């Protein structure tokens, strides 16, 4: 993963969130504040603006920029989770323009660990962790596979969507949705959808890099 691809990943994520903003808001209306899509869209738009204004940086600096921007511009729990997670992500990246695939996975592992500690959520709680935790298991298994394997990340994006869809049948145990109890069944968690869209952005980025 190099700096160009890293920035492309976040630009693509911003596009996907923007395209699905109202879908995310509608999902959040059922079990939250109806603003998850708008909040993420606003924050990621600011990330793109920050990238455009900072042409010379490193992977470490870029990840830190993403974290600081999301923390300050995305409201609610999502801003705190994505923002603090990306700050932790940045600490595992080098002050350089390129990182090996294994190093990128290490950084993502640090990101997910930070999310888990801050949100106190596990698989089955009907949160973004229902996507990120199983994704890390798959990625860990791919460490020895050639960097940029399109097959790996495309399959991961498909699985991520499946894990997100599966939150429909879960009872929410974390966040505002937890107050609904059994009534949260039948609704897909919007945070898990955002997480799945991030992996779709990763797949799109790798596909573009190897094509």
GROMACS .gro file of C-alpha atoms in nm:
model
  211
    1UNK     CA    1   0.000   0.000   0.000
    2UNK     CA    2   0.150   0.332  -0.102
    3UNK     CA    3   0.040   0.686  -0.027
    4UNK     CA    4  -0.135   0.730  -0.361
    5UNK     CA    5  -0.344   0.416  -0.304
    6UNK     CA    6  -0.414   0.514   0.058
    7UNK     CA    7  -0.556   0.847  -0.048
    8UNK     CA    8  -0.749   0.683  -0.330
    9UNK     CA    9  -0.898   0.442  -0.075
   10UNK     CA   10  -1.036   0.727   0.134
   11UNK     CA   11  -1.156   0.923  -0.167
   12UNK     CA   12  -1.341   0.615  -0.288
   13UNK     CA   13  -1.486   0.559   0.060
   14UNK     CA   14  -1.607   0.920   0.057
   15UNK     CA   15  -1.776   0.860  -0.279
   16UNK     CA   16  -1.949   0.543  -0.161
   17UNK     CA   17  -2.072   0.707   0.159
   18UNK     CA   18  -2.201   1.004  -0.040
   19UNK     CA   19  -2.382   0.773  -0.282
   20UNK     CA   20  -2.539   0.583   0.009
   21UNK     CA   21  -2.595   0.877   0.241
   22UNK     CA   22  -2.975   0.860   0.238
   23UNK     CA   23  -2.974   0.481   0.266
   24UNK     CA   24  -2.757   0.512   0.577
   25UNK     CA   25  -2.980   0.784   0.719
   26UNK     CA   26  -3.288   0.569   0.662
   27UNK     CA   27  -3.127   0.271   0.835
   28UNK     CA   28  -3.028   0.495   1.123
   29UNK     CA   29  -3.379   0.638   1.145
   30UNK     CA   30  -3.505   0.296   1.247
   31UNK     CA   31  -3.264   0.244   1.538
   32UNK     CA   32  -3.074   0.572   1.588
   33UNK     CA   33  -3.072   0.944   1.513
   34UNK     CA   34  -3.128   0.927   1.135
   35UNK     CA   35  -2.804   1.112   1.064
   36UNK     CA   36  -2.532   0.850   1.027
   37UNK     CA   37  -2.508   0.898   0.651
   38UNK     CA   38  -2.505   1.276   0.672
   39UNK     CA   39  -2.244   1.276   0.947
   40UNK     CA   40  -2.010   1.037   0.768
   41UNK     CA   41  -2.061   1.219   0.439
   42UNK     CA   42  -1.969   1.550   0.595
   43UNK     CA   43  -1.660   1.413   0.765
   44UNK     CA   44  -1.527   1.228   0.464
   45UNK     CA   45  -1.584   1.531   0.246
   46UNK     CA   46  -1.355   1.719   0.486
   47UNK     CA   47  -1.098   1.439   0.459
   48UNK     CA   48  -1.090   1.481   0.081
   49UNK     CA   49  -1.054   1.857   0.122
   50UNK     CA   50  -0.767   1.803   0.365
   51UNK     CA   51  -0.592   1.571   0.121
   52UNK     CA   52  -0.628   1.828  -0.156
   53UNK     CA   53  -0.468   2.090   0.068
   54UNK     CA   54  -0.180   1.866   0.183
   55UNK     CA   55   0.013   1.727  -0.112
   56UNK     CA   56   0.337   1.635   0.068
   57UNK     CA   57   0.299   1.392   0.354
   58UNK     CA   58   0.351   1.027   0.451
   59UNK     CA   59   0.125   0.733   0.525
   60UNK     CA   60   0.159   0.808   0.896
   61UNK     CA   61   0.074   1.175   0.845
   62UNK     CA   62  -0.215   1.097   0.610
   63UNK     CA   63  -0.372   0.848   0.851
   64UNK     CA   64  -0.335   1.096   1.136
   65UNK     CA   65  -0.496   1.363   0.919
   66UNK     CA   66  -0.790   1.131   0.851
   67UNK     CA   67  -0.831   1.059   1.220
   68UNK     CA   68  -0.814   1.419   1.332
   69UNK     CA   69  -1.055   1.528   1.060
   70UNK     CA   70  -1.313   1.260   1.130
   71UNK     CA   71  -1.296   1.317   1.503
   72UNK     CA   72  -1.363   1.689   1.460
   73UNK     CA   73  -1.626   1.676   1.185
   74UNK     CA   74  -1.830   1.354   1.227
   75UNK     CA   75  -2.082   1.386   1.506
   76UNK     CA   76  -2.178   1.132   1.767
   77UNK     CA   77  -2.018   0.796   1.840
   78UNK     CA   78  -1.912   0.742   1.480
   79UNK     CA   79  -1.679   1.040   1.485
   80UNK     CA   80  -1.517   0.928   1.809
   81UNK     CA   81  -1.480   0.570   1.691
   82UNK     CA   82  -1.353   0.632   1.338
   83UNK     CA   83  -1.142   0.927   1.450
   84UNK     CA   84  -0.968   0.765   1.746
   85UNK     CA   85  -0.933   0.442   1.551
   86UNK     CA   86  -0.754   0.616   1.267
   87UNK     CA   87  -0.522   0.793   1.509
   88UNK     CA   88  -0.423   0.452   1.640
   89UNK     CA   89  -0.397   0.330   1.280
   90UNK     CA   90  -0.149   0.610   1.210
   91UNK     CA   91   0.084   0.503   1.491
   92UNK     CA   92   0.136   0.166   1.319
   93UNK     CA   93   0.222   0.321   0.981
   94UNK     CA   94   0.571   0.437   0.882
   95UNK     CA   95   0.672   0.796   0.821
   96UNK     CA   96   0.715   0.696   0.457
   97UNK     CA   97   0.514   0.672   0.137
   98UNK     CA   98   0.494   0.292   0.119
   99UNK     CA   99   0.413   0.006   0.356
  100UNK     CA  100   0.415  -0.368   0.293
  101UNK     CA  101   0.083  -0.553   0.289
  102UNK     CA  102   0.165  -0.709   0.626
  103UNK     CA  103   0.234  -0.362   0.769
  104UNK     CA  104  -0.096  -0.233   0.637
  105UNK     CA  105  -0.276  -0.523   0.804
  106UNK     CA  106  -0.092  -0.452   1.131
  107UNK     CA  107  -0.214  -0.091   1.114
  108UNK     CA  108  -0.570  -0.203   1.044
  109UNK     CA  109  -0.545  -0.446   1.333
  110UNK     CA  110  -0.447  -0.154   1.560
  111UNK     CA  111  -0.746   0.040   1.426
  112UNK     CA  112  -0.989  -0.243   1.500
  113UNK     CA  113  -0.840  -0.300   1.846
  114UNK     CA  114  -0.893   0.068   1.923
  115UNK     CA  115  -1.254   0.046   1.806
  116UNK     CA  116  -1.313  -0.261   2.020
  117UNK     CA  117  -1.170  -0.101   2.333
  118UNK     CA  118  -1.354   0.228   2.288
  119UNK     CA  119  -1.690   0.081   2.190
  120UNK     CA  120  -1.670  -0.231   2.408
  121UNK     CA  121  -1.842  -0.424   2.129
  122UNK     CA  122  -1.791  -0.778   2.003
  123UNK     CA  123  -1.933  -0.984   1.719
  124UNK     CA  124  -2.305  -1.024   1.773
  125UNK     CA  125  -2.362  -0.684   1.933
  126UNK     CA  126  -2.507  -0.538   1.610
  127UNK     CA  127  -2.235  -0.280   1.545
  128UNK     CA  128  -1.954  -0.207   1.300
  129UNK     CA  129  -1.753  -0.473   1.484
  130UNK     CA  130  -1.972  -0.739   1.325
  131UNK     CA  131  -1.781  -0.648   1.007
  132UNK     CA  132  -1.439  -0.540   1.129
  133UNK     CA  133  -1.361  -0.830   1.363
  134UNK     CA  134  -1.428  -1.115   1.118
  135UNK     CA  135  -1.257  -0.912   0.845
  136UNK     CA  136  -0.939  -0.901   1.052
  137UNK     CA  137  -0.947  -1.278   1.087
  138UNK     CA  138  -0.957  -1.314   0.710
  139UNK     CA  139  -0.689  -1.051   0.655
  140UNK     CA  140  -0.455  -1.214   0.906
  141UNK     CA  141  -0.482  -1.532   0.702
  142UNK     CA  142  -0.373  -1.336   0.393
  143UNK     CA  143  -0.051  -1.186   0.537
  144UNK     CA  144   0.169  -1.425   0.340
  145UNK     CA  145  -0.021  -1.366   0.018
  146UNK     CA  146   0.120  -1.121  -0.236
  147UNK     CA  147   0.034  -0.761  -0.157
  148UNK     CA  148  -0.253  -0.617  -0.354
  149UNK     CA  149  -0.420  -0.949  -0.425
  150UNK     CA  150  -0.741  -0.849  -0.596
  151UNK     CA  151  -0.896  -1.187  -0.522
  152UNK     CA  152  -0.848  -1.144  -0.147
  153UNK     CA  153  -0.990  -0.796  -0.112
  154UNK     CA  154  -1.280  -0.850  -0.353
  155UNK     CA  155  -1.384  -1.160  -0.158
  156UNK     CA  156  -1.343  -0.966   0.166
  157UNK     CA  157  -1.571  -0.688   0.041
  158UNK     CA  158  -1.836  -0.945  -0.048
  159UNK     CA  159  -1.807  -1.109   0.292
  160UNK     CA  160  -1.822  -0.769   0.464
  161UNK     CA  161  -2.154  -0.695   0.298
  162UNK     CA  162  -2.281  -1.034   0.409
  163UNK     CA  163  -2.173  -0.974   0.768
  164UNK     CA  164  -2.344  -0.636   0.760
  165UNK     CA  165  -2.665  -0.779   0.618
  166UNK     CA  166  -2.662  -1.040   0.894
  167UNK     CA  167  -2.696  -0.770   1.161
  168UNK     CA  168  -3.062  -0.751   1.058
  169UNK     CA  169  -3.133  -1.059   1.272
  170UNK     CA  170  -2.938  -0.942   1.579
  171UNK     CA  171  -3.052  -0.770   1.896
  172UNK     CA  172  -2.855  -0.448   1.947
  173UNK     CA  173  -2.643  -0.455   2.263
  174UNK     CA  174  -2.440  -0.136   2.219
  175UNK     CA  175  -2.518   0.226   2.139
  176UNK     CA  176  -2.852   0.396   2.121
  177UNK     CA  177  -3.005   0.100   1.936
  178UNK     CA  178  -2.954  -0.113   2.248
  179UNK     CA  179  -3.240   0.075   2.414
  180UNK     CA  180  -3.476  -0.083   2.160
  181UNK     CA  181  -3.390  -0.435   2.270
  182UNK     CA  182  -3.585  -0.692   2.069
  183UNK     CA  183  -3.735  -0.416   1.855
  184UNK     CA  184  -3.396  -0.367   1.690
  185UNK     CA  185  -3.438  -0.705   1.519
  186UNK     CA  186  -3.524  -0.664   1.153
  187UNK     CA  187  -3.304  -0.358   1.100
  188UNK     CA  188  -2.951  -0.358   0.957
  189UNK     CA  189  -2.701  -0.166   1.165
  190UNK     CA  190  -2.592   0.147   0.972
  191UNK     CA  191  -2.244   0.144   1.123
  192UNK     CA  192  -2.188  -0.205   0.987
  193UNK     CA  193  -2.293  -0.082   0.643
  194UNK     CA  194  -2.034   0.196   0.658
  195UNK     CA  195  -1.772  -0.059   0.758
  196UNK     CA  196  -1.870  -0.279   0.464
  197UNK     CA  197  -1.845   0.020   0.230
  198UNK     CA  198  -1.491   0.082   0.355
  199UNK     CA  199  -1.393  -0.268   0.247
  200UNK     CA  200  -1.566  -0.210  -0.085
  201UNK     CA  201  -1.352   0.102  -0.123
  202UNK     CA  202  -1.043  -0.106  -0.045
  203UNK     CA  203  -1.140  -0.361  -0.310
  204UNK     CA  204  -1.205  -0.088  -0.567
  205UNK     CA  205  -0.869   0.069  -0.489
  206UNK     CA  206  -0.674  -0.256  -0.522
  207UNK     CA  207  -0.859  -0.337  -0.844
  208UNK     CA  208  -0.758   0.000  -0.989
  209UNK     CA  209  -0.397  -0.045  -0.877
  210UNK     CA  210  -0.351  -0.385  -1.039
  211UNK     CA  211  -0.546  -0.315  -1.360
   0.00000   0.00000   0.00000
